[in-house]
Amino acid sequence: MNLNILWFMLIAVLFIGFFFLEGFDFGIGILMPFLGKNDVERRVIINTIGPFWDGNEVWLLTAGGAMFAAFPNWYATLFSGFYFALFLLLVALIGRGVAFEFRSKYDNPKWRRTWDFIIFGGSLLPPLLWGVALANLMRGVPIDAKMNYVGSFWGLLNTYSVVGGAAMILLFVLHGSLFLSLKTEGELQQRARSVGLAVGAWTTVLMLFFVVLSYFDTDMFTRHGVDPGPVPILAGLALFSVQYFIRARHDGWAFAMTGLTIALSTVTVFMDLFPRVMVSSLNPNWSLTIYNAASNTYSLKVMTIVALTLVPIVLAYQIWTYWVFRRRVHLSDHLDY
């Protein structure tokens, strides 16, 4: 395995970590106005992700940094071509983070409702944008011979990408409802389970529809044949099993299965792209690959040494954080958010 392939795989791992961890706190942010019947319940819901949400976003920063250093042409084409979408993503993430910190600074219902709305919007927009972006990466976007994106923002919106965005929203809402069922108790926990059951069915239907559309809108099946291999099949089976585990009240297993669905679906996207990183819809030969978009070998060697040294430390710190704040959040707890 050469360093280009290694860094393509490492970036895939970073996005798996981001979608798995940030996925449930996006889902909880979307559900918060609907599951929280009063201010105390909404604060309990926010407190379930209070110690984790900002640490989860480190995975996105790391993935972006790795793309910039390992594949600068990929980073340049993606960030210039998807500029407005990424600007909206940044605004949503900043607004959401500010809302978490500010909503309890002033004991006024209007003040808190305003920040709650920002939390909802800031949690809804990112998965929609990520779903649209990933679908377009698989479908192909207009890239010329000089690796420049020559399309527009509105050109990114099509039936396939919108379905991809909607499917990602539902998958994250399902993931978030199951995390809530693990972190709460009583009536709030039961509400989270009920949402998981209802959303789980629609998530499965929409994901299947997205796979069907992939047959017509991407070259996934022509490149790999009708047999997609074990990874996407296991992703589908994991999603199917979620409903069973929720009904059996095995919340931990249900959450693990949504996490497995997210991880294997992300692997499927990267497998479909490989060795390309961005597909040109104008000419396949103008696609960006892990070779024509990569840094030189010396840079990749230095990055590999740094990554192998620091990544275990970051992982250990994050695991420790989840272990310290592992217990359920109760209504009687001191609530900071």
Coordinates of C-alpha atoms in Angstrom, one line a residue:
M1 CA 0.0 0.0 0.0
N2 CA 1.4 3.4 -1.0
L3 CA 1.0 6.6 1.0
N4 CA -1.6 8.0 -1.3
I5 CA -3.9 5.0 -0.6
L6 CA -3.1 5.2 3.1
W7 CA -4.1 8.9 3.4
F8 CA -7.3 8.3 1.3
M9 CA -8.2 5.6 3.9
L10 CA -7.2 7.8 6.9
I11 CA -9.5 10.6 5.6
A12 CA -12.3 8.1 5.2
V13 CA -11.8 7.0 8.8
L14 CA -11.9 10.7 10.0
F15 CA -15.2 11.2 8.2
I16 CA -16.6 8.0 9.7
G17 CA -15.7 9.4 13.1
F18 CA -17.2 12.7 12.4
F19 CA -20.5 11.3 11.0
F20 CA -20.8 8.7 13.8
L21 CA -20.2 11.2 16.6
E22 CA -21.6 14.4 15.3
G23 CA -24.5 12.5 13.7
F24 CA -26.2 11.8 17.0
D25 CA -25.7 15.4 18.4
F26 CA -27.1 16.8 15.1
G27 CA -30.1 14.4 15.5
I28 CA -30.6 15.5 19.1
G29 CA -30.5 19.2 18.1
I30 CA -33.2 18.5 15.5
L31 CA -35.4 16.6 18.0
M32 CA -34.9 19.0 20.9
P33 CA -37.9 21.4 20.2
F34 CA -40.2 18.4 19.6
L35 CA -39.2 16.0 22.4
G36 CA -38.7 18.7 25.1
K37 CA -42.1 19.7 26.3
N38 CA -40.8 22.4 28.6
D39 CA -37.6 24.3 29.3
V40 CA -36.3 21.8 31.9
E41 CA -36.7 18.9 29.4
R42 CA -35.0 20.9 26.6
R43 CA -32.1 21.6 28.9
V44 CA -31.9 17.9 29.9
I45 CA -31.8 17.0 26.1
I46 CA -29.0 19.6 25.5
N47 CA -27.1 18.4 28.5
T48 CA -26.9 14.8 27.1
I49 CA -24.5 16.2 24.4
G50 CA -23.1 19.1 26.4
P51 CA -19.8 17.5 27.2
F52 CA -19.3 16.0 23.7
W53 CA -20.6 18.2 20.8
D54 CA -17.5 20.5 20.4
G55 CA -15.1 17.6 20.7
N56 CA -17.0 15.7 18.0
E57 CA -16.4 18.6 15.6
V58 CA -12.6 18.1 16.0
W59 CA -13.1 15.2 13.6
L60 CA -14.3 17.5 10.9
L61 CA -11.5 20.0 11.4
T62 CA -9.0 17.1 11.3
A63 CA -10.5 15.6 8.1
G64 CA -10.4 19.1 6.4
G65 CA -6.8 19.6 7.5
A66 CA -5.8 16.1 6.3
M67 CA -7.4 16.8 2.9
F68 CA -5.6 20.2 2.6
A69 CA -2.2 18.6 3.4
A70 CA -2.4 15.3 1.7
F71 CA -4.6 16.2 -1.4
P72 CA -4.3 20.0 -1.9
N73 CA -5.9 19.8 -5.4
W74 CA -8.9 18.0 -4.0
Y75 CA -9.2 20.5 -1.2
A76 CA -8.9 23.5 -3.6
T77 CA -11.5 22.2 -6.1
L78 CA -13.9 21.0 -3.4
F79 CA -13.8 24.2 -1.3
S80 CA -13.9 26.6 -4.3
G81 CA -16.6 24.7 -6.1
F82 CA -18.8 24.1 -3.0
Y83 CA -17.9 27.5 -1.6
F84 CA -21.5 28.7 -0.8
A85 CA -22.6 25.3 0.6
L86 CA -19.5 25.3 2.9
F87 CA -20.2 28.9 3.9
L88 CA -23.7 27.9 5.0
L89 CA -22.3 24.9 6.8
L90 CA -19.9 27.1 8.7
V91 CA -22.6 29.6 9.6
A92 CA -24.8 26.8 10.9
L93 CA -22.0 25.3 13.0
I94 CA -21.1 28.6 14.5
G95 CA -24.7 29.6 15.2
R96 CA -25.3 26.2 16.9
G97 CA -22.2 26.5 19.1
V98 CA -23.1 30.0 20.2
A99 CA -26.7 29.0 20.9
F100 CA -25.5 26.2 23.2
E101 CA -23.4 28.6 25.2
F102 CA -25.9 31.6 25.3
R103 CA -29.4 30.1 25.7
S104 CA -29.2 29.9 29.5
K105 CA -27.4 33.2 30.1
Y106 CA -30.7 35.0 30.3
D107 CA -33.9 33.6 32.0
N108 CA -36.4 34.9 29.4
P109 CA -38.7 32.5 27.4
K110 CA -38.3 34.5 24.1
W111 CA -34.5 34.6 24.5
R112 CA -34.4 30.8 25.0
R113 CA -36.9 30.1 22.2
T114 CA -34.7 32.1 19.8
W115 CA -31.6 30.1 20.6
D116 CA -33.6 26.9 20.5
F117 CA -34.6 27.7 17.0
I118 CA -31.0 28.4 16.1
I119 CA -29.9 25.0 17.6
F120 CA -32.6 23.3 15.5
G121 CA -31.6 25.1 12.3
G122 CA -27.9 24.7 13.0
S123 CA -28.5 21.0 13.5
L124 CA -30.7 20.5 10.5
L125 CA -28.7 22.3 7.8
P126 CA -25.3 20.4 8.1
P127 CA -26.6 16.9 7.5
L128 CA -28.7 18.2 4.6
L129 CA -25.6 19.8 3.1
W130 CA -23.4 16.8 3.7
G131 CA -25.9 14.5 2.1
V132 CA -26.1 16.8 -1.0
A133 CA -22.3 17.1 -1.2
L134 CA -21.7 13.3 -0.9
A135 CA -24.4 12.5 -3.5
N136 CA -22.8 15.0 -5.9
L137 CA -19.3 13.6 -5.3
M138 CA -20.7 10.1 -6.3
R139 CA -22.8 11.5 -9.2
G140 CA -20.0 13.7 -10.6
V141 CA -19.7 17.5 -10.9
P142 CA -18.5 19.7 -13.8
I143 CA -14.7 19.8 -13.5
D144 CA -12.6 21.0 -16.4
A145 CA -9.1 19.8 -17.5
K146 CA -7.5 22.3 -15.1
M147 CA -9.2 20.7 -12.1
N148 CA -11.5 23.7 -11.7
Y149 CA -15.2 23.4 -10.8
V150 CA -17.1 25.2 -13.5
G151 CA -20.7 24.7 -12.2
S152 CA -22.8 26.8 -9.8
F153 CA -24.3 26.3 -6.3
W154 CA -27.8 25.6 -7.8
G155 CA -26.3 23.0 -10.1
L156 CA -25.6 20.9 -7.0
L157 CA -29.3 20.6 -6.3
N158 CA -31.0 17.7 -8.2
T159 CA -33.3 14.9 -7.3
Y160 CA -30.5 12.5 -6.4
S161 CA -28.6 14.9 -4.1
V162 CA -31.8 16.2 -2.4
V163 CA -32.8 12.6 -1.6
G164 CA -29.3 12.0 -0.3
G165 CA -29.6 15.0 2.0
A166 CA -33.0 14.0 3.3
A167 CA -31.8 10.4 3.9
M168 CA -28.8 11.7 5.9
I169 CA -31.1 13.9 8.0
L170 CA -33.4 11.0 8.9
L171 CA -30.5 8.7 9.6
F172 CA -29.0 11.3 12.0
V173 CA -32.4 11.9 13.7
L174 CA -32.7 8.1 14.3
H175 CA -29.1 8.0 15.6
G176 CA -29.8 10.9 17.9
S177 CA -33.1 9.5 19.2
L178 CA -31.3 6.3 20.2
F179 CA -28.5 8.2 22.0
L180 CA -31.2 10.1 23.9
S181 CA -32.8 6.8 25.0
L182 CA -29.4 5.8 26.3
K183 CA -28.8 9.0 28.2
T184 CA -32.3 9.7 29.7
E185 CA -35.0 7.9 31.6
G186 CA -38.7 7.9 32.2
E187 CA -41.1 9.6 29.9
L188 CA -38.4 11.4 27.9
Q189 CA -36.7 8.1 27.2
Q190 CA -39.9 6.6 26.1
R191 CA -40.6 9.5 23.7
A192 CA -37.1 9.0 22.2
R193 CA -37.8 5.3 21.6
S194 CA -41.1 6.1 19.9
V195 CA -39.4 8.6 17.6
G196 CA -36.8 6.1 16.9
L197 CA -39.4 3.5 15.8
A198 CA -41.3 6.0 13.6
V199 CA -38.2 7.6 12.0
G200 CA -36.4 4.2 11.6
A201 CA -39.1 3.0 9.1
W202 CA -38.9 6.1 7.0
T203 CA -35.1 6.1 7.1
T204 CA -35.0 2.6 5.7
V205 CA -37.4 3.4 2.9
L206 CA -35.5 6.6 1.9
M207 CA -32.1 4.9 2.1
L208 CA -33.4 2.1 -0.2
F209 CA -34.8 4.7 -2.6
F210 CA -31.4 6.4 -2.6
V211 CA -29.7 3.1 -3.5
V212 CA -32.1 2.7 -6.4
L213 CA -31.4 6.2 -7.7
S214 CA -27.7 5.5 -7.4
Y215 CA -28.2 2.8 -10.1
F216 CA -29.3 5.5 -12.6
D217 CA -27.3 8.5 -11.4
T218 CA -23.8 7.1 -10.6
D219 CA -21.4 4.6 -12.2
M220 CA -21.3 2.6 -9.0
F221 CA -23.0 -0.5 -10.5
T222 CA -21.2 -0.3 -13.9
R223 CA -17.8 -0.1 -12.1
H224 CA -18.4 -2.8 -9.5
G225 CA -21.1 -4.9 -11.1
V226 CA -24.6 -5.8 -9.7
D227 CA -23.0 -7.5 -6.6
P228 CA -22.1 -4.5 -4.4
G229 CA -19.9 -6.6 -2.1
P230 CA -20.3 -7.2 1.7
V231 CA -19.9 -3.6 2.9
P232 CA -23.2 -2.0 1.6
I233 CA -25.1 -5.2 2.2
L234 CA -24.0 -5.2 5.9
A235 CA -24.9 -1.5 6.1
G236 CA -28.5 -2.3 4.9
L237 CA -28.8 -5.3 7.3
A238 CA -27.6 -3.1 10.2
L239 CA -30.3 -0.5 9.4
F240 CA -33.0 -3.2 9.1
S241 CA -32.1 -4.6 12.5
V242 CA -32.6 -1.2 14.3
Q243 CA -36.3 -1.6 14.5
Y244 CA -36.0 -5.1 16.2
F245 CA -33.6 -3.8 18.8
I246 CA -35.7 -0.8 19.7
R247 CA -38.9 -3.0 20.1
A248 CA -36.8 -5.4 22.3
R249 CA -35.6 -2.3 24.3
H250 CA -32.0 -3.1 23.6
D251 CA -31.1 0.6 23.2
G252 CA -27.4 0.0 23.2
W253 CA -27.5 -2.5 20.3
A254 CA -29.9 -0.3 18.3
F255 CA -27.5 2.7 18.7
A256 CA -24.6 0.4 17.7
M257 CA -26.5 -0.6 14.6
T258 CA -27.2 3.0 13.5
G259 CA -23.5 3.7 14.1
L260 CA -22.6 0.7 12.0
T261 CA -24.9 1.9 9.2
I262 CA -23.3 5.3 9.2
A263 CA -19.7 3.8 9.2
L264 CA -20.4 1.2 6.5
S265 CA -22.3 3.7 4.3
T266 CA -19.4 6.1 4.5
V267 CA -17.0 3.3 3.5
T268 CA -19.3 2.5 0.6
V269 CA -19.1 6.1 -0.7
F270 CA -15.3 6.1 -0.5
M271 CA -15.1 2.6 -2.1
D272 CA -17.3 3.9 -4.9
L273 CA -15.0 6.9 -5.5
F274 CA -11.6 5.1 -5.3
P275 CA -9.2 5.9 -6.7
R276 CA -11.0 9.1 -7.6
V277 CA -11.7 11.8 -5.0
M278 CA -13.9 14.0 -7.3
V279 CA -15.6 12.7 -10.4
S280 CA -15.8 15.0 -13.4
S281 CA -19.2 14.9 -15.2
L282 CA -17.6 16.6 -18.3
N283 CA -14.9 14.0 -19.0
P284 CA -13.9 11.0 -16.8
N285 CA -10.3 11.7 -17.6
W286 CA -10.5 15.1 -15.9
S287 CA -11.5 13.5 -12.6
L288 CA -9.4 14.2 -9.5
T289 CA -7.7 11.1 -8.2
I290 CA -5.5 10.2 -5.2
Y291 CA -2.5 10.6 -7.5
N292 CA -3.1 13.8 -9.5
A293 CA -4.5 15.6 -6.5
A294 CA -1.9 14.5 -4.0
S295 CA 1.0 16.3 -2.2
N296 CA 4.6 15.0 -2.9
T297 CA 5.9 11.9 -1.2
Y298 CA 8.1 13.8 1.3
S299 CA 5.0 15.7 2.7
L300 CA 3.0 12.5 2.9
K301 CA 5.8 10.8 4.9
V302 CA 6.1 13.7 7.4
M303 CA 2.3 13.8 7.8
T304 CA 2.2 10.0 8.4
I305 CA 4.8 10.3 11.3
V306 CA 2.9 13.2 12.9
A307 CA -0.5 11.4 12.5
L308 CA 0.8 8.1 14.0
T309 CA 2.2 10.1 17.0
L310 CA -0.8 12.4 17.8
V311 CA -3.9 10.6 16.7
P312 CA -3.7 7.9 19.6
I313 CA -3.5 10.8 22.1
V314 CA -6.6 12.5 20.6
L315 CA -8.5 9.2 20.6
A316 CA -7.5 8.4 24.2
Y317 CA -8.7 11.9 25.4
Q318 CA -12.0 11.5 23.6
I319 CA -12.6 8.0 25.0
W320 CA -11.8 9.3 28.4
T321 CA -14.4 12.1 28.0
Y322 CA -17.1 9.7 27.1
W323 CA -16.2 7.5 30.0
V324 CA -16.3 10.3 32.6
F325 CA -19.7 11.5 31.4
R326 CA -21.2 8.1 30.7
R327 CA -24.1 8.1 33.2
R328 CA -27.7 9.1 32.3
V329 CA -28.8 12.8 32.7
H330 CA -31.6 13.2 35.3
L331 CA -34.2 16.0 35.6
S332 CA -32.8 16.7 39.1
D333 CA -29.3 17.3 37.9
H334 CA -27.6 20.7 37.9
L335 CA -28.2 22.0 34.3
D336 CA -25.7 24.4 32.8
Y337 CA -27.1 24.8 29.2

